Amino acid sequence: MRIMRGLSLRHLNKTETAGPGAVIPIARAVLVDMEPKVINQTLSKAAQSGRWKYGQHSSFCQKQGSGNNWAYGYSVHGPRHEESIRNLIQKEVEKCDSLSGFFIIMSMAGGTGSGLGAFVTQNLQDQYSNSLKMNQIIWPYGTGEVIVQNYNSILTLSHLYRSSDALLVHENDAVHKICAKLMNIKQISFSDINQVLAHQLGSVFQPTYSAEGSFHYRRNPLGDLMENLVPHPEFKMLGVRNIPQMSENSLAYSTFTWAGLLKHLRQMLISNAKMEEGIDWQIRPPLPGLPSLSKMSLNKELHFNTSIANLLILRGKDVHSADLEGFKDPALYTSWLEPVNAFNVWRTQRAFSKYEKSAALVSNSQFLVKPLDMIVGKAWNMFASKAYVHQYTKFGIEEEDFLDSFALLEQVVASYCTL
Amino acid sequence: MGRRRRRVDPADAAGALPAAITALSRALPGGPSAETFRRAKFDRPEAAPALWRLLFHVLSPRPADDAAALPTPGSAPPTHARPSALSPASSKAQARLVKSALRSQGYPRRALVQLPEDGSQGSRELLLALSWLLARGPLLERLLAQIRVRLGDEMPVCECEVLASPGPPAPRVEADGCVDIRHLQWLMGKLRFGWRNLITSQQEHCALLGKVHSYTRGCHSDRSLGHLSVTEAELLRDPEGGRQLLRRLESENARLEAALEWRRRELVFWQWMDTVLDACPPEASQPTFLPRIPERGAGELELVARELQALQEELQAVVETRRAAWEARVGGWGPGWKATQRASEEAVRQELTALQRAWERGGGLAQPHGPHRLVRSEAGTLGGPGLRATEVIKALRSREACLEAALRQLQGQCRQELARLVGALPGFIWILPPGC
């Protein structure tokens, strides 16, 4: 699993099509990995496109990996390379007129991505305490091959919960399914998966208008997103859903209406579906007027996904005519936040990618409760029998740290469950 | 009340009043026409909306930029009026704010409070209120200072103005029943994010200002400044902008001249206002107070003093009954309550004085308050009068340290209190949220 970290790509200068002699925009990013292979691949792939590239000196790598050991990444690589990484970041920060924040892309279950990523995030918290931080983390495959992936996951999550402002989670299983079912790809490579991820991120962070009826672009999408979705310190888990997502061939034969897209997206949210195929339409929001405790148990039975807050991003033709009432239904939300505060929408008439109309939904909801509970449970079972723990204590992660992580994540699960 | 005695030249008398009113209407930003004033004396309804608007503008605290959006009498409204956060959505909102702001400043006339909020009536009462505000303090000067055309890039060095202004009346949210604490935490979090985003934009602003200042070094005709401000750079870049700036300066000049004119002629206005007051039906119970010039000396003064005393006694009585009622409601806290209350008041007073003394020690800024123009100078040059950024930074840092110490102390007290509560409830395990 590779780790790539990007910083506030706001100031990616826009140029027209890059002909010969044109200035190619350089990403405001820093790439960090303990092995050189992936970084080299990434750098050359970007440069090959001819349309953008990474800075020549914006990457840091070593010759030695982390062996999927979170403790090694956090306690050994971290302090050892702290200064070099910090300098790289500082250089990029100085090039910004306006630093809205950091966007950190990392995995959760490996050694370098997770351990070093958590270390660097903590560092950013200390150095740039006023800047926003969003970590985009890759949730491992349920049937992953790394035997200690659950240990790594809980350590990553607990540390990030303390030092980051928001965790944007992408589940490998879900993305894999999207590639298989929606994009109809037979042999799914990391490249395909990354394409879906990039599409989802782009659909969220590409420019949108700053206010209803205005024609100025939003100057700080990261800040606005955070203010809308994660102001509560206990609820930081965010997920993205996109519609439509399909291969180019299918696209030619499809037409879309906002009503249809939004109806599907809403049901995807309610039923915790990750894509627009195979949605369970039986799941309905609970009836109003129920006292909250019985509503909670009813939701659990119905597998209804309660949201805390939602951000809907619409791009394309006739975007102002879209009817959003479905998302303003108080039944979708928790009792302590009204739809007027919990629901926000961003719009732009500019179409995204090849889709004439497309919608993305970033939500802070219960969608990760089950997967998180499962990982915590598995990790706890391993921990209870002290399996592999010595590999962590060898590098400075004590049993206390494990226990703290368990406690924190149990609290997160409990908070989300009692919505 | 700050009005000087002046002899009125009888030859002036006939044209003096209209001239005074015209001057006032031209000096007030967004001021209603002189005709409106005259109609208001007779409580004509058509004069009411303009006066409601004027009072709303005068009483609501807004950023100075909005002044550019106000129409001056006789000029067309600007094309790029920036929407104000408090731009009146309805006349009802305007009326409500006017009433509550006047009440909080101590305006005594009940008749104003009783005016309907659709903005259709009450021009005479509004005129009285306006005069009350004008007589109380330097209202005109404050308004003119707010809409002053600023050529330089300015930054405030203190927060006195912000702290002194009453602020917009907070929207009352009636909490029916319990409030979920998660909602409160949500709101606190939003505030924190808003604050961080604000810091980011401020840093961006400073970075860009720095660029403009360093790129335009040597371009300013005034050697002591040396470089251009953003407004001045825009002036050079865009001639249309230059023309607009010129128009703004000219209209500001016209307003200032009208203000001076007003100051010369205002005595006549006050005499006229007495007649307006007389034209009102007598108020039911409360004594009304419009400042009057004591023309005959001691006798009048004594009358005023006696009226003041009567009012004070009345207020005292009302306050006592209210306080008794509140204390009864709060419940029998016992005699110890008064003692603890006094003790905590004393403690707060001591802390405040300690804080102020620490601020002064850390380097109180000798310069006047209010915004200062930013000038970037070469390292080593002494420069002209004015504050050095290093001094301001030093003073602000010491204040920050004081406030942080106070915050830490308060947090420690909260933690002790929490620990005490935790100990008091056996059988509970408290899990503090991450970050505590």
GROMACS .gro file of N, CA, C and O in nm, chain A residues 97-99 130-132 165 219-220 223 227-232 308-309 336-337 418, chain B residues 180 182-183 185-186 189-190 193-197 199-200 204 207-208 211 431 433-434:
model
  168
   97ASP      N    1  -0.024   3.149  -0.107
   97ASP     CA    2  -0.073   3.276  -0.054
   97ASP      C    3  -0.174   3.248   0.055
   97ASP      O    4  -0.184   3.321   0.152
   98SER      N    5  -0.251   3.145   0.031
   98SER     CA    6  -0.358   3.116   0.126
   98SER      C    7  -0.357   2.968   0.155
   98SER      O    8  -0.383   2.886   0.068
   99LEU      N    9  -0.322   2.934   0.277
   99LEU     CA   10  -0.317   2.794   0.314
   99LEU      C   11  -0.446   2.759   0.384
   99LEU      O   12  -0.466   2.795   0.499
  130ASN      N   13  -0.354   2.600   1.339
  130ASN     CA   14  -0.476   2.665   1.292
  130ASN      C   15  -0.524   2.613   1.159
  130ASN      O   16  -0.636   2.640   1.117
  131SER      N   17  -0.438   2.539   1.089
  131SER     CA   18  -0.480   2.492   0.957
  131SER      C   19  -0.568   2.370   0.969
  131SER      O   20  -0.555   2.290   1.061
  132LEU      N   21  -0.658   2.355   0.874
  132LEU     CA   22  -0.747   2.241   0.875
  132LEU      C   23  -0.673   2.117   0.825
  132LEU      O   24  -0.581   2.128   0.745
  165ASP      N   25  -0.901   1.676   1.176
  165ASP     CA   26  -1.033   1.736   1.188
  165ASP      C   27  -1.141   1.650   1.124
  165ASP      O   28  -1.256   1.652   1.167
  219ARG      N   29  -1.411   3.001  -0.224
  219ARG     CA   30  -1.266   3.018  -0.208
  219ARG      C   31  -1.204   2.916  -0.113
  219ARG      O   32  -1.086   2.896  -0.115
  220ASN      N   33  -1.285   2.857  -0.032
  220ASN     CA   34  -1.228   2.766   0.067
  220ASN      C   35  -1.317   2.644   0.083
  220ASN      O   36  -1.387   2.631   0.183
  223GLY      N   37  -1.262   2.435   0.405
  223GLY     CA   38  -1.314   2.497   0.527
  223GLY      C   39  -1.465   2.493   0.533
  223GLY      O   40  -1.523   2.462   0.638
  227GLU      N   41  -1.690   2.300   0.815
  227GLU     CA   42  -1.785   2.373   0.898
  227GLU      C   43  -1.923   2.311   0.890
  227GLU      O   44  -2.000   2.313   0.986
  228ASN      N   45  -1.955   2.257   0.771
  228ASN     CA   46  -2.088   2.201   0.754
  228ASN      C   47  -2.101   2.061   0.810
  228ASN      O   48  -2.210   2.021   0.851
  229LEU      N   49  -1.992   1.983   0.809
  229LEU     CA   50  -2.006   1.841   0.838
  229LEU      C   51  -1.943   1.791   0.967
  229LEU      O   52  -1.992   1.696   1.024
  230VAL      N   53  -1.830   1.850   1.008
  230VAL     CA   54  -1.761   1.790   1.123
  230VAL      C   55  -1.733   1.884   1.239
  230VAL      O   56  -1.630   1.873   1.303
  231PRO      N   57  -1.821   1.978   1.272
  231PRO     CA   58  -1.791   2.063   1.387
  231PRO      C   59  -1.789   1.989   1.520
  231PRO      O   60  -1.722   2.033   1.613
  232HIS      N   61  -1.859   1.875   1.529
  232HIS     CA   62  -1.864   1.805   1.657
  232HIS      C   63  -1.743   1.715   1.668
  232HIS      O   64  -1.719   1.631   1.582
  308ILE      N   65  -2.597   1.260   1.045
  308ILE     CA   66  -2.584   1.379   1.126
  308ILE      C   67  -2.592   1.500   1.035
  308ILE      O   68  -2.667   1.593   1.059
  309ALA      N   69  -2.513   1.499   0.930
  309ALA     CA   70  -2.515   1.611   0.836
  309ALA      C   71  -2.480   1.561   0.698
  309ALA      O   72  -2.410   1.461   0.682
  336TRP      N   73  -3.109   1.594   1.721
  336TRP     CA   74  -3.056   1.718   1.778
  336TRP      C   75  -3.005   1.815   1.675
  336TRP      O   76  -2.948   1.919   1.708
  337LEU      N   77  -3.026   1.785   1.548
  337LEU     CA   78  -2.984   1.880   1.445
  337LEU      C   79  -3.094   1.887   1.338
  337LEU      O   80  -3.133   1.786   1.280
  418THR      N   81  -2.587   0.589   1.913
  418THR     CA   82  -2.696   0.652   1.987
  418THR      C   83  -2.744   0.779   1.920
  418THR      O   84  -2.784   0.875   1.984
  599ASP      N   85  -3.027   1.950   2.374
  599ASP     CA   86  -2.930   1.841   2.363
  599ASP      C   87  -2.790   1.899   2.358
  599ASP      O   88  -2.761   1.988   2.277
  601ARG      N   89  -2.530   1.785   2.253
  601ARG     CA   90  -2.458   1.762   2.127
  601ARG      C   91  -2.481   1.878   2.031
  601ARG      O   92  -2.392   1.913   1.952
  602HIS      N   93  -2.601   1.937   2.039
  602HIS     CA   94  -2.629   2.051   1.953
  602HIS      C   95  -2.537   2.167   1.991
  602HIS      O   96  -2.482   2.236   1.904
  604GLN      N   97  -2.245   2.144   2.135
  604GLN     CA   98  -2.109   2.112   2.092
  604GLN      C   99  -2.094   2.137   1.943
  604GLN      O  100  -1.989   2.182   1.896
  605TRP      N  101  -2.198   2.104   1.868
  605TRP     CA  102  -2.197   2.128   1.724
  605TRP      C  103  -2.176   2.277   1.696
  605TRP      O  104  -2.093   2.318   1.614
  608GLY      N  105  -1.832   2.393   1.774
  608GLY     CA  106  -1.740   2.349   1.670
  608GLY      C  107  -1.749   2.437   1.548
  608GLY      O  108  -1.648   2.472   1.486
  609LYS      N  109  -1.870   2.477   1.511
  609LYS     CA  110  -1.885   2.564   1.395
  609LYS      C  111  -1.816   2.698   1.419
  609LYS      O  112  -1.752   2.752   1.330
  612PHE      N  113  -1.443   2.647   1.374
  612PHE     CA  114  -1.404   2.639   1.233
  612PHE      C  115  -1.413   2.775   1.168
  612PHE      O  116  -1.327   2.815   1.088
  613GLY      N  117  -1.522   2.848   1.200
  613GLY     CA  118  -1.534   2.982   1.144
  613GLY      C  119  -1.416   3.067   1.180
  613GLY      O  120  -1.360   3.140   1.096
  614TRP      N  121  -1.370   3.053   1.303
  614TRP     CA  122  -1.257   3.132   1.350
  614TRP      C  123  -1.131   3.092   1.275
  614TRP      O  124  -1.053   3.177   1.230
  615ARG      N  125  -1.109   2.963   1.258
  615ARG     CA  126  -0.989   2.919   1.187
  615ARG      C  127  -0.992   2.965   1.042
  615ARG      O  128  -0.890   3.006   0.985
  616ASN      N  129  -1.109   2.957   0.979
  616ASN     CA  130  -1.117   3.004   0.841
  616ASN      C  131  -1.090   3.153   0.833
  616ASN      O  132  -1.028   3.202   0.738
  618ILE      N  133  -0.894   3.322   1.031
  618ILE     CA  134  -0.749   3.341   1.043
  618ILE      C  135  -0.681   3.314   0.910
  618ILE      O  136  -0.591   3.388   0.868
  619THR      N  137  -0.725   3.208   0.842
  619THR     CA  138  -0.666   3.178   0.712
  619THR      C  139  -0.684   3.293   0.616
  619THR      O  140  -0.590   3.335   0.546
  623GLU      N  141  -0.402   3.531   0.437
  623GLU     CA  142  -0.394   3.551   0.293
  623GLU      C  143  -0.393   3.701   0.263
  623GLU      O  144  -0.316   3.750   0.181
  626ALA      N  145  -0.059   3.844   0.335
  626ALA     CA  146   0.042   3.805   0.236
  626ALA      C  147   0.027   3.889   0.110
  626ALA      O  148   0.125   3.937   0.052
  627LEU      N  149  -0.096   3.907   0.066
  627LEU     CA  150  -0.118   3.983  -0.057
  627LEU      C  151  -0.086   4.130  -0.039
  627LEU      O  152  -0.029   4.194  -0.127
  630LYS      N  153   0.271   4.176  -0.072
  630LYS     CA  154   0.316   4.174  -0.212
  630LYS      C  155   0.291   4.308  -0.279
  630LYS      O  156   0.380   4.363  -0.345
  850ILE      N  157  -1.562   0.890   3.095
  850ILE     CA  158  -1.467   0.887   2.984
  850ILE      C  159  -1.468   1.025   2.919
  850ILE      O  160  -1.566   1.066   2.858
  852PRO      N  161  -1.382   1.308   2.647
  852PRO     CA  162  -1.363   1.302   2.503
  852PRO      C  163  -1.217   1.322   2.466
  852PRO      O  164  -1.142   1.382   2.543
  853PRO      N  165  -1.175   1.272   2.350
  853PRO     CA  166  -1.033   1.284   2.311
  853PRO      C  167  -0.995   1.430   2.302
  853PRO      O  168  -1.068   1.512   2.248
   0.00000   0.00000   0.00000
